[in-house]
Amino acid sequence: MTTSPSARRVLIIDDDPGMTTLCRRVLDATGQFTVREENDSLRALDTARAYRPHLIYLDRRMPGKDGAQIAAELARDDTLKQVPVVFLTGAVECGASIDGHPVLLKPVRGTDLIEATLQRALPAEE
């Protein structure tokens, strides 16, 4: 499917390439989003700065830096602090939020991912 010129940019940060690929394919299929994947937590902040996403999906547990550390770095960055963050995690004990950020539980259903993205991604600014 062709992506709309006004597509919203979504960044998925997860150490599992299978997970990021699955999420990208689900969102790409809508034609409403452009998606970048980052599987190295140590490069997450640089990737976010370069990509300028409208929404970030962030795994909770990763080698290198965990999701909470990355979320804190994003919150301190003047260019990224307003970008919504949604945690993707398989840890059901986390509840409805992590450090005030909403959570989608793995394995995430495609319809839930699309709905959450539509609700939280800001319209593309050109």
Tab-separated table of N, CA, C and O in Angstrom:
chain	number	residue	atom	x	y	z
A	1	MET	N	0.841	-1.177	0.000
A	1	MET	CA	0.000	0.000	0.000
A	1	MET	C	0.886	1.241	0.000
A	1	MET	O	1.900	1.291	0.648
A	2	THR	N	0.467	2.264	-0.721
A	2	THR	CA	1.195	3.515	-0.784
A	2	THR	C	0.907	4.345	0.454
A	2	THR	O	-0.227	4.440	0.902
A	3	THR	N	1.954	4.957	0.980
A	3	THR	CA	1.808	5.780	2.170
A	3	THR	C	1.417	7.193	1.776
A	3	THR	O	1.962	7.764	0.835
A	4	SER	N	0.479	7.764	2.504
A	4	SER	CA	0.017	9.123	2.281
A	4	SER	C	1.149	10.117	2.524
A	4	SER	O	1.962	9.927	3.427
A	5	PRO	N	1.205	11.214	1.755
A	5	PRO	CA	2.228	12.234	1.987
A	5	PRO	C	2.120	12.862	3.388
A	5	PRO	O	3.087	13.397	3.900
A	6	SER	N	0.940	12.804	3.994
A	6	SER	CA	0.768	13.367	5.337
A	6	SER	C	0.851	12.288	6.416
A	6	SER	O	0.376	12.476	7.524
A	7	ALA	N	1.478	11.178	6.089
A	7	ALA	CA	1.579	10.061	7.024
A	7	ALA	C	2.295	10.474	8.296
A	7	ALA	O	3.213	11.287	8.283
A	8	ARG	N	1.849	9.894	9.384
A	8	ARG	CA	2.478	10.144	10.674
A	8	ARG	C	3.655	9.194	10.853
A	8	ARG	O	3.581	8.016	10.498
A	9	ARG	N	4.734	9.724	11.404
A	9	ARG	CA	5.957	8.943	11.607
A	9	ARG	C	5.899	8.232	12.957
A	9	ARG	O	5.676	8.872	13.981
A	10	VAL	N	6.122	6.926	12.913
A	10	VAL	CA	6.106	6.096	14.115
A	10	VAL	C	7.461	5.413	14.237
A	10	VAL	O	7.968	4.844	13.274
A	11	LEU	N	8.033	5.472	15.431
A	11	LEU	CA	9.296	4.797	15.722
A	11	LEU	C	9.013	3.663	16.694
A	11	LEU	O	8.374	3.877	17.727
A	12	ILE	N	9.500	2.466	16.360
A	12	ILE	CA	9.331	1.304	17.221
A	12	ILE	C	10.711	0.882	17.711
A	12	ILE	O	11.583	0.528	16.906
A	13	ILE	N	10.905	0.945	19.025
A	13	ILE	CA	12.186	0.600	19.634
A	13	ILE	C	11.993	-0.675	20.442
A	13	ILE	O	11.293	-0.680	21.452
A	14	ASP	N	12.594	-1.755	19.968
A	14	ASP	CA	12.462	-3.060	20.613
A	14	ASP	C	13.661	-3.895	20.188
A	14	ASP	O	14.041	-3.857	19.016
A	15	ASP	N	14.240	-4.640	21.108
A	15	ASP	CA	15.406	-5.453	20.769
A	15	ASP	C	15.045	-6.681	19.944
A	15	ASP	O	15.923	-7.347	19.417
A	16	ASP	N	13.777	-6.988	19.789
A	16	ASP	CA	13.313	-8.139	19.024
A	16	ASP	C	12.941	-7.701	17.607
A	16	ASP	O	11.879	-7.100	17.398
A	17	PRO	N	13.801	-8.004	16.611
A	17	PRO	CA	13.496	-7.595	15.240
A	17	PRO	C	12.174	-8.172	14.726
A	17	PRO	O	11.497	-7.526	13.921
A	18	GLY	N	11.791	-9.341	15.188
A	18	GLY	CA	10.516	-9.912	14.772
A	18	GLY	C	9.347	-9.055	15.216
A	18	GLY	O	8.369	-8.876	14.473
A	19	MET	N	9.444	-8.521	16.414
A	19	MET	CA	8.378	-7.674	16.946
A	19	MET	C	8.285	-6.357	16.177
A	19	MET	O	7.190	-5.915	15.810
A	20	THR	N	9.428	-5.718	15.937
A	20	THR	CA	9.389	-4.439	15.226
A	20	THR	C	8.917	-4.629	13.790
A	20	THR	O	8.161	-3.809	13.273
A	21	THR	N	9.331	-5.720	13.157
A	21	THR	CA	8.903	-5.993	11.788
A	21	THR	C	7.396	-6.231	11.728
A	21	THR	O	6.706	-5.705	10.844
A	22	LEU	N	6.887	-7.000	12.662
A	22	LEU	CA	5.439	-7.265	12.710
A	22	LEU	C	4.659	-5.969	12.884
A	22	LEU	O	3.693	-5.706	12.158
A	23	CYS	N	5.072	-5.145	13.828
A	23	CYS	CA	4.383	-3.863	14.054
A	23	CYS	C	4.474	-2.970	12.829
A	23	CYS	O	3.481	-2.332	12.438
A	24	ARG	N	5.646	-2.908	12.215
A	24	ARG	CA	5.809	-2.081	11.008
A	24	ARG	C	4.871	-2.553	9.907
A	24	ARG	O	4.190	-1.746	9.264
A	25	ARG	N	4.793	-3.851	9.686
A	25	ARG	CA	3.932	-4.372	8.622
A	25	ARG	C	2.462	-4.042	8.879
A	25	ARG	O	1.726	-3.684	7.954
A	26	VAL	N	2.037	-4.178	10.119
A	26	VAL	CA	0.642	-3.865	10.466
A	26	VAL	C	0.352	-2.392	10.182
A	26	VAL	O	-0.654	-2.047	9.561
A	27	LEU	N	1.231	-1.510	10.628
A	27	LEU	CA	1.001	-0.077	10.444
A	27	LEU	C	1.191	0.344	8.985
A	27	LEU	O	0.443	1.193	8.484
A	28	ASP	N	2.177	-0.247	8.292
A	28	ASP	CA	2.378	0.063	6.874
A	28	ASP	C	1.139	-0.271	6.049
A	28	ASP	O	0.809	0.439	5.096
A	29	ALA	N	0.474	-1.353	6.406
A	29	ALA	CA	-0.685	-1.814	5.638
A	29	ALA	C	-1.829	-0.802	5.630
A	29	ALA	O	-2.667	-0.825	4.737
A	30	THR	N	-1.850	0.105	6.598
A	30	THR	CA	-2.915	1.110	6.648
A	30	THR	C	-2.681	2.243	5.655
A	30	THR	O	-3.625	2.948	5.297
A	31	GLY	N	-1.437	2.463	5.266
A	31	GLY	CA	-1.099	3.577	4.388
A	31	GLY	C	-1.106	4.924	5.086
A	31	GLY	O	-0.924	5.955	4.454
A	32	GLN	N	-1.290	4.921	6.410
A	32	GLN	CA	-1.389	6.177	7.161
A	32	GLN	C	-0.128	6.519	7.943
A	32	GLN	O	-0.044	7.591	8.533
A	33	PHE	N	0.827	5.596	7.971
A	33	PHE	CA	2.013	5.781	8.808
A	33	PHE	C	3.273	5.414	8.044
A	33	PHE	O	3.257	4.542	7.183
A	34	THR	N	4.355	6.106	8.370
A	34	THR	CA	5.673	5.645	7.969
A	34	THR	C	6.343	5.188	9.251
A	34	THR	O	6.236	5.853	10.289
A	35	VAL	N	6.991	4.060	9.191
A	35	VAL	CA	7.502	3.419	10.399
A	35	VAL	C	8.989	3.162	10.263
A	35	VAL	O	9.467	2.678	9.240
A	36	ARG	N	9.708	3.472	11.320
A	36	ARG	CA	11.127	3.125	11.417
A	36	ARG	C	11.296	2.205	12.611
A	36	ARG	O	10.674	2.399	13.651
A	37	GLU	N	12.164	1.235	12.453
A	37	GLU	CA	12.464	0.280	13.510
A	37	GLU	C	13.863	0.545	14.059
A	37	GLU	O	14.776	0.835	13.299
A	38	GLU	N	14.010	0.423	15.371
A	38	GLU	CA	15.335	0.485	16.009
A	38	GLU	C	15.428	-0.685	16.976
A	38	GLU	O	14.632	-0.785	17.909
A	39	ASN	N	16.393	-1.570	16.743
A	39	ASN	CA	16.554	-2.764	17.571
A	39	ASN	C	17.719	-2.660	18.541
A	39	ASN	O	17.964	-3.593	19.306
A	40	ASP	N	18.428	-1.547	18.533
A	40	ASP	CA	19.559	-1.341	19.438
A	40	ASP	C	19.208	-0.206	20.404
A	40	ASP	O	19.144	0.957	20.003
A	41	SER	N	18.984	-0.547	21.653
A	41	SER	CA	18.569	0.461	22.636
A	41	SER	C	19.596	1.578	22.799
A	41	SER	O	19.232	2.702	23.130
A	42	LEU	N	20.858	1.287	22.549
A	42	LEU	CA	21.898	2.304	22.695
A	42	LEU	C	21.836	3.354	21.582
A	42	LEU	O	22.395	4.435	21.729
A	43	ARG	N	21.168	3.042	20.493
A	43	ARG	CA	21.014	4.002	19.383
A	43	ARG	C	19.643	4.663	19.377
A	43	ARG	O	19.340	5.471	18.502
A	44	ALA	N	18.787	4.332	20.322
A	44	ALA	CA	17.391	4.791	20.314
A	44	ALA	C	17.261	6.310	20.282
A	44	ALA	O	16.493	6.855	19.476
A	45	LEU	N	17.966	6.998	21.140
A	45	LEU	CA	17.840	8.453	21.213
A	45	LEU	C	18.308	9.113	19.911
A	45	LEU	O	17.635	10.007	19.381
A	46	ASP	N	19.441	8.674	19.377
A	46	ASP	CA	19.939	9.237	18.117
A	46	ASP	C	18.972	8.970	16.967
A	46	ASP	O	18.731	9.845	16.139
A	47	THR	N	18.403	7.776	16.934
A	47	THR	CA	17.430	7.449	15.892
A	47	THR	C	16.200	8.334	16.017
A	47	THR	O	15.698	8.858	15.018
A	48	ALA	N	15.705	8.522	17.226
A	48	ALA	CA	14.540	9.377	17.437
A	48	ALA	C	14.831	10.817	17.026
A	48	ALA	O	13.994	11.466	16.388
A	49	ARG	N	16.004	11.320	17.354
A	49	ARG	CA	16.361	12.692	16.964
A	49	ARG	C	16.403	12.845	15.448
A	49	ARG	O	15.947	13.852	14.901
A	50	ALA	N	16.960	11.856	14.770
A	50	ALA	CA	17.084	11.924	13.312
A	50	ALA	C	15.734	11.743	12.614
A	50	ALA	O	15.454	12.401	11.609
A	51	TYR	N	14.886	10.889	13.132
A	51	TYR	CA	13.622	10.537	12.486
A	51	TYR	C	12.485	11.502	12.813
A	51	TYR	O	11.578	11.684	12.014
A	52	ARG	N	12.524	12.120	13.987
A	52	ARG	CA	11.493	13.058	14.446
A	52	ARG	C	10.098	12.440	14.396
A	52	ARG	O	9.206	12.924	13.696
A	53	PRO	N	9.880	11.367	15.148
A	53	PRO	CA	8.590	10.672	15.085
A	53	PRO	C	7.466	11.459	15.750
A	53	PRO	O	7.695	12.337	16.581
A	54	HIS	N	6.244	11.099	15.381
A	54	HIS	CA	5.048	11.637	16.020
A	54	HIS	C	4.602	10.745	17.169
A	54	HIS	O	3.780	11.152	17.986
A	55	LEU	N	5.120	9.517	17.201
A	55	LEU	CA	4.783	8.547	18.238
A	55	LEU	C	5.918	7.548	18.354
A	55	LEU	O	6.504	7.158	17.341
A	56	ILE	N	6.218	7.137	19.598
A	56	ILE	CA	7.262	6.140	19.836
A	56	ILE	C	6.668	4.973	20.616
A	56	ILE	O	6.064	5.166	21.676
A	57	TYR	N	6.851	3.768	20.066
A	57	TYR	CA	6.569	2.534	20.802
A	57	TYR	C	7.892	2.053	21.368
A	57	TYR	O	8.896	2.015	20.655
A	58	LEU	N	7.875	1.692	22.644
A	58	LEU	CA	9.115	1.413	23.353
A	58	LEU	C	8.989	0.147	24.185
A	58	LEU	O	8.086	0.037	25.023
A	59	ASP	N	9.886	-0.802	23.935
A	59	ASP	CA	9.921	-2.024	24.733
A	59	ASP	C	10.394	-1.681	26.139
A	59	ASP	O	11.217	-0.786	26.333
A	60	ARG	N	9.887	-2.388	27.121
A	60	ARG	CA	10.264	-2.140	28.521
A	60	ARG	C	11.620	-2.751	28.861
A	60	ARG	O	12.453	-2.119	29.480
A	61	ARG	N	11.838	-3.995	28.450
A	61	ARG	CA	13.065	-4.707	28.819
A	61	ARG	C	13.925	-4.955	27.591
A	61	ARG	O	13.534	-5.681	26.688
A	62	MET	N	15.098	-4.330	27.597
A	62	MET	CA	16.057	-4.494	26.498
A	62	MET	C	17.462	-4.500	27.072
A	62	MET	O	17.714	-3.868	28.097
A	63	PRO	N	18.384	-5.171	26.398
A	63	PRO	CA	19.781	-5.081	26.822
A	63	PRO	C	20.335	-3.693	26.500
A	63	PRO	O	19.851	-3.016	25.604
A	64	GLY	N	21.323	-3.279	27.233
A	64	GLY	CA	21.913	-1.948	27.030
A	64	GLY	C	21.202	-0.926	27.891
A	64	GLY	O	21.616	-0.637	29.000
A	65	LYS	N	20.124	-0.388	27.375
A	65	LYS	CA	19.268	0.536	28.123
A	65	LYS	C	17.877	-0.053	28.146
A	65	LYS	O	17.391	-0.550	27.130
A	66	ASP	N	17.210	0.049	29.287
A	66	ASP	CA	15.828	-0.415	29.309
A	66	ASP	C	14.912	0.733	28.885
A	66	ASP	O	15.334	1.879	28.736
A	67	GLY	N	13.658	0.391	28.657
A	67	GLY	CA	12.709	1.374	28.170
A	67	GLY	C	12.526	2.576	29.082
A	67	GLY	O	12.356	3.699	28.609
A	68	ALA	N	12.578	2.355	30.391
A	68	ALA	CA	12.422	3.470	31.329
A	68	ALA	C	13.570	4.470	31.177
A	68	ALA	O	13.350	5.691	31.246
A	69	GLN	N	14.780	3.977	30.966
A	69	GLN	CA	15.924	4.873	30.763
A	69	GLN	C	15.754	5.686	29.483
A	69	GLN	O	16.019	6.892	29.457
A	70	ILE	N	15.327	5.022	28.424
A	70	ILE	CA	15.133	5.717	27.149
A	70	ILE	C	14.004	6.742	27.265
A	70	ILE	O	14.132	7.873	26.792
A	71	ALA	N	12.917	6.376	27.925
A	71	ALA	CA	11.809	7.314	28.112
A	71	ALA	C	12.260	8.551	28.879
A	71	ALA	O	11.860	9.675	28.551
A	72	ALA	N	13.103	8.362	29.874
A	72	ALA	CA	13.628	9.497	30.640
A	72	ALA	C	14.505	10.389	29.758
A	72	ALA	O	14.438	11.622	29.847
A	73	GLU	N	15.324	9.788	28.898
A	73	GLU	CA	16.153	10.570	27.973
A	73	GLU	C	15.277	11.359	27.001
A	73	GLU	O	15.559	12.526	26.712
A	74	LEU	N	14.233	10.726	26.493
A	74	LEU	CA	13.312	11.414	25.584
A	74	LEU	C	12.652	12.606	26.271
A	74	LEU	O	12.513	13.677	25.677
A	75	ALA	N	12.267	12.428	27.518
A	75	ALA	CA	11.593	13.488	28.275
A	75	ALA	C	12.512	14.681	28.537
A	75	ALA	O	12.032	15.801	28.697
A	76	ARG	N	13.821	14.443	28.578
A	76	ARG	CA	14.786	15.536	28.802
A	76	ARG	C	15.227	16.222	27.516
A	76	ARG	O	15.880	17.262	27.558
A	77	ASP	N	14.881	15.662	26.383
A	77	ASP	CA	15.317	16.196	25.095
A	77	ASP	C	14.297	17.219	24.594
A	77	ASP	O	13.124	16.886	24.400
A	78	ASP	N	14.741	18.437	24.363
A	78	ASP	CA	13.828	19.508	23.946
A	78	ASP	C	13.080	19.206	22.656
A	78	ASP	O	11.947	19.654	22.479
A	79	THR	N	13.687	18.469	21.736
A	79	THR	CA	13.027	18.186	20.463
A	79	THR	C	12.104	16.970	20.530
A	79	THR	O	11.304	16.762	19.624
A	80	LEU	N	12.195	16.181	21.598
A	80	LEU	CA	11.425	14.934	21.675
A	80	LEU	C	10.480	14.839	22.865
A	80	LEU	O	9.648	13.936	22.917
A	81	LYS	N	10.575	15.764	23.786
A	81	LYS	CA	9.818	15.623	25.038
A	81	LYS	C	8.302	15.653	24.848
A	81	LYS	O	7.573	15.147	25.692
A	82	GLN	N	7.816	16.199	23.755
A	82	GLN	CA	6.376	16.236	23.507
A	82	GLN	C	5.870	15.016	22.729
A	82	GLN	O	4.668	14.872	22.527
A	83	VAL	N	6.779	14.150	22.296
A	83	VAL	CA	6.383	12.978	21.508
A	83	VAL	C	5.760	11.934	22.443
A	83	VAL	O	6.377	11.525	23.421
A	84	PRO	N	4.539	11.487	22.144
A	84	PRO	CA	3.925	10.452	22.984
A	84	PRO	C	4.725	9.149	22.925
A	84	PRO	O	5.221	8.763	21.868
A	85	VAL	N	4.834	8.504	24.083
A	85	VAL	CA	5.510	7.211	24.204
A	85	VAL	C	4.489	6.195	24.700
A	85	VAL	O	3.749	6.462	25.651
A	86	VAL	N	4.455	5.041	24.041
A	86	VAL	CA	3.623	3.920	24.466
A	86	VAL	C	4.555	2.738	24.669
A	86	VAL	O	5.334	2.399	23.776
A	87	PHE	N	4.487	2.126	25.841
A	87	PHE	CA	5.321	0.958	26.105
A	87	PHE	C	4.679	-0.291	25.515
A	87	PHE	O	3.456	-0.470	25.607
A	88	LEU	N	5.504	-1.124	24.912
A	88	LEU	CA	5.119	-2.460	24.458
A	88	LEU	C	5.824	-3.440	25.375
A	88	LEU	O	7.055	-3.434	25.446
A	89	THR	N	5.085	-4.267	26.089
A	89	THR	CA	5.720	-5.180	27.030
A	89	THR	C	4.889	-6.436	27.221
A	89	THR	O	3.672	-6.414	27.056
A	90	GLY	N	5.569	-7.493	27.572
A	90	GLY	CA	4.894	-8.736	27.906
A	90	GLY	C	4.710	-8.896	29.393
A	90	GLY	O	4.136	-9.871	29.864
A	91	ALA	N	5.180	-7.922	30.156
A	91	ALA	CA	5.117	-7.987	31.622
A	91	ALA	C	3.748	-7.504	32.089
A	91	ALA	O	3.512	-6.305	32.203
A	92	VAL	N	2.847	-8.425	32.359
A	92	VAL	CA	1.481	-8.066	32.729
A	92	VAL	C	1.399	-7.382	34.088
A	92	VAL	O	0.441	-6.697	34.377
A	93	GLU	N	2.427	-7.529	34.908
A	93	GLU	CA	2.377	-6.902	36.229
A	93	GLU	C	2.545	-5.390	36.173
A	93	GLU	O	2.406	-4.710	37.169
A	94	CYS	N	2.819	-4.852	34.994
A	94	CYS	CA	3.051	-3.416	34.867
A	94	CYS	C	1.775	-2.602	35.043
A	94	CYS	O	1.836	-1.442	35.377
A	95	GLY	N	0.636	-3.196	34.797
A	95	GLY	CA	-0.611	-2.452	34.934
A	95	GLY	C	-0.900	-1.617	33.712
A	95	GLY	O	-0.442	-1.902	32.612
A	96	ALA	N	-1.651	-0.559	33.897
A	96	ALA	CA	-2.125	0.247	32.779
A	96	ALA	C	-1.113	1.277	32.294
A	96	ALA	O	-1.286	1.837	31.231
A	97	SER	N	-0.066	1.538	33.085
A	97	SER	CA	0.923	2.516	32.646
A	97	SER	C	2.277	2.215	33.275
A	97	SER	O	2.379	1.526	34.283
A	98	ILE	N	3.308	2.756	32.633
A	98	ILE	CA	4.678	2.698	33.147
A	98	ILE	C	5.163	4.134	33.182
A	98	ILE	O	5.213	4.803	32.147
A	99	ASP	N	5.495	4.625	34.351
A	99	ASP	CA	5.952	6.014	34.512
A	99	ASP	C	5.012	7.005	33.825
A	99	ASP	O	5.444	7.984	33.241
A	100	GLY	N	3.715	6.725	33.884
A	100	GLY	CA	2.722	7.606	33.306
A	100	GLY	C	2.455	7.395	31.823
A	100	GLY	O	1.590	8.057	31.258
A	101	HIS	N	3.199	6.496	31.186
A	101	HIS	CA	2.998	6.209	29.765
A	101	HIS	C	2.063	5.011	29.620
A	101	HIS	O	2.171	4.043	30.369
A	102	PRO	N	1.171	5.047	28.625
A	102	PRO	CA	0.280	3.904	28.408
A	102	PRO	C	1.060	2.664	27.979
A	102	PRO	O	2.191	2.764	27.506
A	103	VAL	N	0.420	1.505	28.137
A	103	VAL	CA	1.053	0.219	27.840
A	103	VAL	C	0.172	-0.588	26.896
A	103	VAL	O	-1.050	-0.649	27.083
A	104	LEU	N	0.791	-1.202	25.912
A	104	LEU	CA	0.159	-2.238	25.104
A	104	LEU	C	0.879	-3.530	25.443
A	104	LEU	O	2.108	-3.586	25.408
A	105	LEU	N	0.120	-4.548	25.780
A	105	LEU	CA	0.717	-5.815	26.171
A	105	LEU	C	1.036	-6.674	24.948
A	105	LEU	O	0.250	-6.745	24.014
A	106	LYS	N	2.208	-7.316	25.002
A	106	LYS	CA	2.601	-8.279	23.974
A	106	LYS	C	2.005	-9.627	24.338
A	106	LYS	O	1.959	-9.962	25.513
A	107	PRO	N	1.595	-10.420	23.387
A	107	PRO	CA	1.584	-10.083	21.957
A	107	PRO	C	0.439	-9.117	21.649
A	107	PRO	O	-0.683	-9.313	22.101
A	108	VAL	N	0.757	-8.073	20.927
A	108	VAL	CA	-0.229	-7.037	20.629
A	108	VAL	C	-1.020	-7.433	19.377
A	108	VAL	O	-0.457	-7.950	18.419
A	109	ARG	N	-2.321	-7.232	19.444
A	109	ARG	CA	-3.173	-7.483	18.278
A	109	ARG	C	-3.039	-6.319	17.316
A	109	ARG	O	-2.923	-5.165	17.726
A	110	GLY	N	-3.075	-6.629	16.030
A	110	GLY	CA	-2.936	-5.593	15.012
A	110	GLY	C	-3.962	-4.487	15.147
A	110	GLY	O	-3.648	-3.306	15.016
A	111	THR	N	-5.203	-4.855	15.438
A	111	THR	CA	-6.249	-3.834	15.582
A	111	THR	C	-5.977	-2.921	16.770
A	111	THR	O	-6.231	-1.722	16.701
A	112	ASP	N	-5.452	-3.484	17.860
A	112	ASP	CA	-5.119	-2.661	19.034
A	112	ASP	C	-3.968	-1.708	18.720
A	112	ASP	O	-3.966	-0.553	19.150
A	113	LEU	N	-2.976	-2.191	17.970
A	113	LEU	CA	-1.837	-1.355	17.590
A	113	LEU	C	-2.295	-0.201	16.707
A	113	LEU	O	-1.915	0.956	16.932
A	114	ILE	N	-3.118	-0.486	15.736
A	114	ILE	CA	-3.620	0.572	14.842
A	114	ILE	C	-4.451	1.581	15.624
A	114	ILE	O	-4.273	2.794	15.478
A	115	GLU	N	-5.342	1.101	16.474
A	115	GLU	CA	-6.185	2.002	17.263
A	115	GLU	C	-5.343	2.903	18.176
A	115	GLU	O	-5.563	4.112	18.242
A	116	ALA	N	-4.377	2.317	18.867
A	116	ALA	CA	-3.521	3.103	19.764
A	116	ALA	C	-2.723	4.140	18.979
A	116	ALA	O	-2.536	5.273	19.432
A	117	THR	N	-2.272	3.768	17.804
A	117	THR	CA	-1.490	4.688	16.979
A	117	THR	C	-2.350	5.835	16.492
A	117	THR	O	-1.942	6.996	16.547
A	118	LEU	N	-3.550	5.528	16.045
A	118	LEU	CA	-4.457	6.588	15.587
A	118	LEU	C	-4.809	7.552	16.722
A	118	LEU	O	-4.931	8.755	16.506
A	119	GLN	N	-4.968	7.037	17.927
A	119	GLN	CA	-5.339	7.865	19.068
A	119	GLN	C	-4.199	8.763	19.536
A	119	GLN	O	-4.445	9.858	20.028
A	120	ARG	N	-2.964	8.309	19.386
A	120	ARG	CA	-1.854	9.021	20.028
A	120	ARG	C	-0.912	9.751	19.080
A	120	ARG	O	-0.198	10.651	19.512
A	121	ALA	N	-0.853	9.343	17.827
A	121	ALA	CA	0.063	10.009	16.887
A	121	ALA	C	-0.507	11.364	16.521
A	121	ALA	O	-1.683	11.488	16.208
A	122	LEU	N	0.330	12.358	16.558
A	122	LEU	CA	-0.096	13.706	16.185
A	122	LEU	C	-0.128	13.823	14.666
A	122	LEU	O	0.640	13.159	13.977
A	123	PRO	N	-0.984	14.675	14.116
A	123	PRO	CA	-0.985	14.865	12.661
A	123	PRO	C	0.378	15.353	12.181
A	123	PRO	O	1.058	16.106	12.883
A	124	ALA	N	0.767	14.903	11.020
A	124	ALA	CA	2.054	15.304	10.449
A	124	ALA	C	2.053	16.808	10.202
A	124	ALA	O	1.074	17.374	9.736
A	125	GLU	N	3.152	17.425	10.555
A	125	GLU	CA	3.315	18.877	10.315
A	125	GLU	C	4.296	19.056	9.189
A	125	GLU	O	5.387	18.523	9.213
A	126	GLU	N	3.913	19.775	8.230
A	126	GLU	CA	4.802	20.013	7.074
A	126	GLU	C	5.143	21.468	6.978
A	126	GLU	O	4.552	22.336	7.450
